[in-house]
Short mmCIF file of C-alpha atoms and ligand atoms in Angstrom, two decimals:
data_model
loop_
_atom_site.label_atom_id
_atom_site.label_comp_id
_atom_site.label_asym_id
_atom_site.label_seq_id
_atom_site.Cartn_x
_atom_site.Cartn_y
_atom_site.Cartn_z
CA MET A 20 -3.81 -1.76 -17.28
CA ASN A 21 -0.78 -3.93 -17.69
CA LYS A 22 -1.26 -7.42 -16.18
CA ILE A 23 1.56 -9.76 -15.11
CA ILE A 24 0.66 -13.26 -13.91
CA VAL A 25 3.32 -14.85 -11.70
CA LYS A 26 3.70 -18.37 -10.30
CA SER A 27 4.20 -17.39 -6.66
CA GLU A 28 4.25 -14.53 -4.17
CA GLU A 29 8.00 -14.75 -4.22
CA GLU A 30 8.12 -14.19 -7.98
CA GLY A 31 5.60 -11.35 -7.62
CA GLY A 32 7.91 -9.74 -5.07
CA ILE A 33 10.82 -9.95 -7.49
CA VAL A 34 8.84 -8.40 -10.35
CA ALA A 35 7.52 -5.56 -8.18
CA GLY A 36 10.87 -5.10 -6.43
CA ASP A 37 12.70 -4.74 -9.73
CA ILE A 38 10.25 -2.03 -10.84
CA LEU A 39 10.97 -0.13 -7.61
CA LEU A 40 14.73 -0.64 -7.91
CA ASP A 41 14.74 0.61 -11.52
CA LEU A 42 13.08 3.80 -10.31
CA ILE A 43 15.47 4.19 -7.36
CA LYS A 44 18.49 3.74 -9.63
CA SER A 45 17.26 6.09 -12.36
CA THR A 46 15.81 8.97 -10.30
CA SER A 47 17.78 11.45 -8.20
CA LYS A 48 15.13 11.88 -5.49
CA PRO A 49 12.58 9.08 -5.85
CA VAL A 50 9.32 9.30 -3.93
CA LEU A 51 7.71 5.94 -3.23
CA GLY A 52 4.19 5.20 -2.02
CA LEU A 53 4.22 2.07 0.13
CA ALA A 54 1.65 -0.38 1.44
CA THR A 55 1.33 -2.72 4.40
CA GLY A 56 -0.52 -6.01 4.88
CA SER A 57 0.78 -9.45 3.97
CA THR A 58 0.89 -8.80 0.22
CA PRO A 59 3.97 -6.53 -0.11
CA ILE A 60 6.11 -8.61 2.28
CA SER A 61 7.73 -10.65 -0.52
CA THR A 62 8.58 -7.39 -2.29
CA TYR A 63 10.18 -5.95 0.84
CA LYS A 64 12.14 -9.17 1.46
CA TYR A 65 13.51 -9.00 -2.09
CA LEU A 66 14.33 -5.28 -1.77
CA ILE A 67 16.25 -5.91 1.46
CA LYS A 68 18.26 -8.75 -0.08
CA LYS A 69 19.09 -6.85 -3.28
CA SER A 70 19.90 -3.68 -1.35
CA ASN A 71 22.38 -5.54 0.83
CA ASP A 72 23.86 -7.65 -1.98
CA GLU A 73 24.30 -4.68 -4.30
CA SER A 74 24.78 -1.88 -1.73
CA ILE A 75 21.81 0.02 -3.10
CA ASP A 76 21.63 3.53 -1.73
CA TRP A 77 18.27 4.57 -0.27
CA SER A 78 19.55 7.81 1.30
CA ASN A 79 17.80 9.96 -1.32
CA VAL A 80 14.54 8.01 -1.22
CA THR A 81 11.39 9.43 0.37
CA THR A 82 8.45 7.17 1.20
CA PHE A 83 4.79 7.74 2.02
CA ASN A 84 2.66 4.97 3.42
CA LEU A 85 -0.97 4.66 2.51
CA ASP A 86 -2.59 4.33 5.88
CA GLU A 87 -2.48 3.78 9.63
CA TYR A 88 -4.89 2.56 12.28
CA ILE A 89 -6.45 5.30 14.38
CA GLY A 90 -5.36 4.98 18.01
CA LEU A 91 -2.11 3.11 17.32
CA GLY A 92 1.09 5.08 17.83
CA PRO A 93 4.42 4.24 16.16
CA GLU A 94 5.57 2.16 19.14
CA HIS A 95 2.48 -0.12 18.96
CA LYS A 96 3.47 -3.49 17.53
CA LYS A 97 0.38 -3.68 15.32
CA SER A 98 0.78 -0.18 13.92
CA TYR A 99 1.71 0.19 10.28
CA ARG A 100 4.69 2.40 11.25
CA TYR A 101 6.03 -0.47 13.34
CA PHE A 102 5.38 -2.89 10.47
CA MET A 103 7.29 -0.72 7.99
CA ASN A 104 10.27 -0.35 10.32
CA GLU A 105 10.39 -4.11 10.91
CA GLU A 106 9.69 -5.28 7.36
CA LEU A 107 11.77 -2.75 5.43
CA PHE A 108 13.19 0.45 6.88
CA ASN A 109 15.37 -1.12 9.61
CA HIS A 110 17.16 -3.22 6.99
CA ILE A 111 18.13 -0.63 4.34
CA ASN A 112 20.07 2.62 4.55
CA ILE A 113 17.01 4.86 4.26
CA ASN A 114 16.91 8.01 6.40
CA LYS A 115 13.87 7.43 8.64
CA ASP A 116 13.21 11.18 8.61
CA ASN A 117 12.31 10.69 4.94
CA THR A 118 9.75 7.96 5.69
CA PHE A 119 6.20 9.12 6.32
CA VAL A 120 3.27 7.13 7.68
CA PRO A 121 -0.05 8.85 8.48
CA ASP A 122 -0.35 9.67 12.18
CA GLY A 123 -2.61 7.25 14.05
CA HIS A 124 -3.36 9.96 16.58
CA THR A 125 -4.86 12.33 13.97
CA LYS A 126 -8.07 13.86 15.32
CA THR A 127 -9.65 15.75 12.41
CA ASN A 128 -9.90 15.51 8.64
CA GLU A 129 -8.37 18.96 8.34
CA GLU A 130 -5.28 17.60 10.08
CA ALA A 131 -5.41 14.43 7.96
CA SER A 132 -5.47 16.31 4.65
CA LYS A 133 -2.12 17.93 5.52
CA TYR A 134 -0.61 14.57 4.52
CA ASP A 135 -1.53 15.36 0.89
CA ASP A 136 0.18 18.76 1.22
CA LEU A 137 3.29 17.00 2.52
CA ILE A 138 3.26 14.61 -0.46
CA SER A 139 2.92 17.57 -2.85
CA SER A 140 5.77 19.41 -1.11
CA LYS A 141 8.05 16.46 -1.92
CA GLY A 142 7.06 16.58 -5.59
CA GLY A 143 4.33 13.93 -5.54
CA ILE A 144 4.61 10.15 -5.59
CA ASP A 145 6.58 8.61 -8.47
CA LEU A 146 5.46 5.05 -7.84
CA GLN A 147 2.68 3.83 -5.58
CA VAL A 148 2.60 0.20 -4.40
CA LEU A 149 -0.87 -1.14 -3.60
CA GLY A 150 -2.40 -4.29 -2.19
CA ILE A 151 -6.13 -4.85 -2.43
CA GLY A 152 -8.83 -5.82 0.06
CA THR A 153 -11.21 -8.71 -0.61
CA ASN A 154 -13.92 -6.04 -1.02
CA GLY A 155 -11.82 -4.10 -3.53
CA HIS A 156 -10.53 -1.48 -1.10
CA ILE A 157 -7.22 0.21 -1.81
CA GLY A 158 -5.47 1.88 1.10
CA PHE A 159 -8.40 1.80 3.52
CA ASN A 160 -10.84 3.30 1.03
CA GLU A 161 -13.86 1.10 1.55
CA PRO A 162 -16.76 0.64 -0.91
CA GLY A 163 -18.71 3.88 -1.31
CA THR A 164 -15.66 6.14 -0.90
CA SER A 165 -15.80 9.19 -3.17
CA PHE A 166 -13.37 9.15 -6.08
CA ASP A 167 -12.46 12.71 -5.03
CA SER A 168 -11.38 11.67 -1.53
CA VAL A 169 -8.13 12.95 -0.05
CA THR A 170 -6.39 11.72 3.09
CA SER A 171 -8.98 11.39 5.84
CA ILE A 172 -10.21 9.41 8.83
CA VAL A 173 -12.30 6.48 7.64
CA ASP A 174 -14.48 3.75 9.14
CA LEU A 175 -13.47 0.16 8.45
CA THR A 176 -16.13 -2.27 7.26
CA SER A 177 -16.83 -5.45 9.21
CA GLU A 178 -15.37 -7.40 6.25
CA THR A 179 -12.05 -5.55 6.57
CA ILE A 180 -12.00 -5.89 10.36
CA GLU A 181 -12.62 -9.63 9.92
CA ALA A 182 -9.90 -9.92 7.25
CA ASN A 183 -7.33 -8.04 9.35
CA ALA A 184 -8.16 -9.84 12.63
CA ARG A 185 -5.45 -12.37 11.76
CA PHE A 186 -2.81 -9.75 12.56
CA PHE A 187 -4.21 -9.18 16.08
CA ASP A 188 -4.52 -11.45 19.14
CA ASN A 189 -8.25 -10.83 19.29
CA LYS A 190 -10.76 -9.58 16.69
CA ASN A 191 -11.94 -6.96 19.21
CA ASP A 192 -8.45 -5.45 19.19
CA VAL A 193 -8.74 -4.43 15.51
CA PRO A 194 -9.26 -0.65 15.40
CA LYS A 195 -12.55 0.42 13.83
CA LYS A 196 -11.09 3.47 12.18
CA ALA A 197 -8.03 4.33 10.14
CA ILE A 198 -6.43 7.32 8.49
CA SER A 199 -6.01 6.61 4.79
CA MET A 200 -4.77 8.39 1.73
CA GLY A 201 -7.85 9.03 -0.39
CA LEU A 202 -8.60 7.66 -3.84
CA LYS A 203 -7.65 11.00 -5.37
CA SER A 204 -4.38 11.01 -3.39
CA ILE A 205 -3.58 7.54 -4.77
CA MET A 206 -4.53 8.45 -8.35
CA ASN A 207 -2.09 11.39 -8.22
CA ALA A 208 0.83 8.95 -8.21
CA ARG A 209 2.60 8.93 -11.57
CA LYS A 210 2.82 5.14 -11.69
CA ILE A 211 0.95 2.45 -9.74
CA VAL A 212 1.84 -1.20 -9.09
CA LEU A 213 -0.92 -3.32 -7.53
CA LEU A 214 -0.17 -6.77 -6.13
CA ALA A 215 -2.65 -9.52 -5.30
CA PHE A 216 -2.04 -13.10 -4.27
CA GLY A 217 -4.46 -15.90 -3.39
CA LYS A 218 -8.00 -17.06 -4.20
CA GLN A 219 -9.52 -14.65 -1.67
CA LYS A 220 -8.50 -11.76 -3.97
CA ALA A 221 -9.90 -13.33 -7.18
CA GLU A 222 -13.29 -11.58 -7.10
CA ALA A 223 -11.73 -8.15 -6.52
CA ILE A 224 -9.27 -8.74 -9.36
CA LYS A 225 -12.06 -9.89 -11.67
CA ASN A 226 -14.01 -6.70 -10.90
CA LEU A 227 -10.92 -4.53 -11.25
CA PHE A 228 -10.54 -5.68 -14.85
CA ASN A 229 -14.18 -6.14 -15.82
CA LEU A 230 -16.20 -3.36 -14.19
CA LYS A 231 -16.39 0.24 -15.25
CA PRO A 232 -15.23 2.58 -12.45
CA SER A 233 -17.79 2.15 -9.68
CA LEU A 234 -17.95 3.32 -6.06
CA ASP A 235 -18.96 -0.23 -5.07
CA TRP A 236 -15.47 -1.49 -5.94
CA PRO A 237 -12.96 1.28 -5.08
CA CYS A 238 -10.15 -0.48 -6.99
CA THR A 239 -12.00 0.13 -10.28
CA ILE A 240 -10.93 3.80 -10.16
CA LEU A 241 -7.53 2.53 -11.34
CA ASN A 242 -9.04 2.09 -14.81
CA ASN A 243 -8.91 5.90 -15.03
CA HIS A 244 -5.12 5.94 -14.50
CA ASN A 245 -2.76 5.66 -17.46
CA ASP A 246 0.11 3.75 -15.84
CA VAL A 247 -1.01 0.80 -13.72
CA THR A 248 0.70 -2.59 -13.53
CA VAL A 249 -1.20 -5.39 -11.81
CA ILE A 250 0.90 -8.32 -10.57
CA VAL A 251 -1.20 -11.37 -9.64
CA ASP A 252 -0.59 -15.02 -8.95
CA GLU A 253 -2.67 -17.69 -10.70
CA ASP A 254 -5.15 -17.94 -7.82
CA ALA A 255 -5.86 -14.21 -7.78
CA ALA A 256 -6.18 -14.32 -11.59
CA SER A 257 -8.42 -17.40 -11.54
CA LEU A 258 -11.68 -15.58 -12.32
CA LEU A 259 -10.26 -13.50 -15.18
C1 LIG B 1 -5.36 -3.76 4.42
C2 LIG B 1 -4.59 -2.47 4.02
C3 LIG B 1 -4.43 -2.37 2.54
C4 LIG B 1 -4.04 -3.74 2.05
C5 LIG B 1 -5.18 -4.69 2.15
C6 LIG B 1 -4.84 -6.12 1.88
O1 LIG B 1 -6.47 -3.56 5.17
N1 LIG B 1 -5.14 -1.25 4.50
O2 LIG B 1 -3.48 -1.37 2.23
O3 LIG B 1 -3.67 -3.67 0.69
O4 LIG B 1 -5.86 -4.53 3.37
O5 LIG B 1 -4.18 -6.74 2.93
P1 LIG B 1 -3.34 -8.06 2.75
O6 LIG B 1 -2.20 -7.72 1.86
O7 LIG B 1 -2.90 -8.46 4.12
O8 LIG B 1 -4.24 -9.06 2.11
#
């Protein structure tokens, strides 16, 4: 794994954003895997600014988001679809019909796994952006998730519910389930860029680099991928 240590979230956003822009400029129909949470916000801010300053064309870009809360529709302000529209899609010239977020109203795993078929039908993901949970989850693949998992409905751990409560008015409002691309779905991406900022991510980053692939720390599966770049600030890298 390639490791880049940056001085700030802002710098991390520039480094990650430039990797995405290089792909967009050099590929005729790029397919991006995107993430939500606080971590990718600096990347999206940078992408919006560059796209406007340099008139970057997103009309041929397709995107797939990693996950969505079960029960939250696209119009819900805490849904990941709403987040993506607000933080990125509304500010660039992407065709929203080419932006995919798992459906928060999915009822069965059979339905959920169709998301992987959709990704395949678009040629697979060229570049997947990831954040990381304090417990090492990627997407919403919590500890114990099979390395063979595909997109499915998953239970969130109390640690994740606690960590994500800051986005909701009340901890009880945090959905207990999500639909998430599986670990296998993520590993199918041709290139992966993982971002982590802050001391609260230091243990997960330490385990990502130091543990052999283990179900206890889902992120460690990335050691089995041949093109992963990890962008961390000094706090997230502090236990390395
Ligand atoms: C969330 C998301 C992940 C995200 C992670 C970290 O629960 N499902 O995709 O990477 O947790 O979130 P944050 O970037 O806000 O720390």
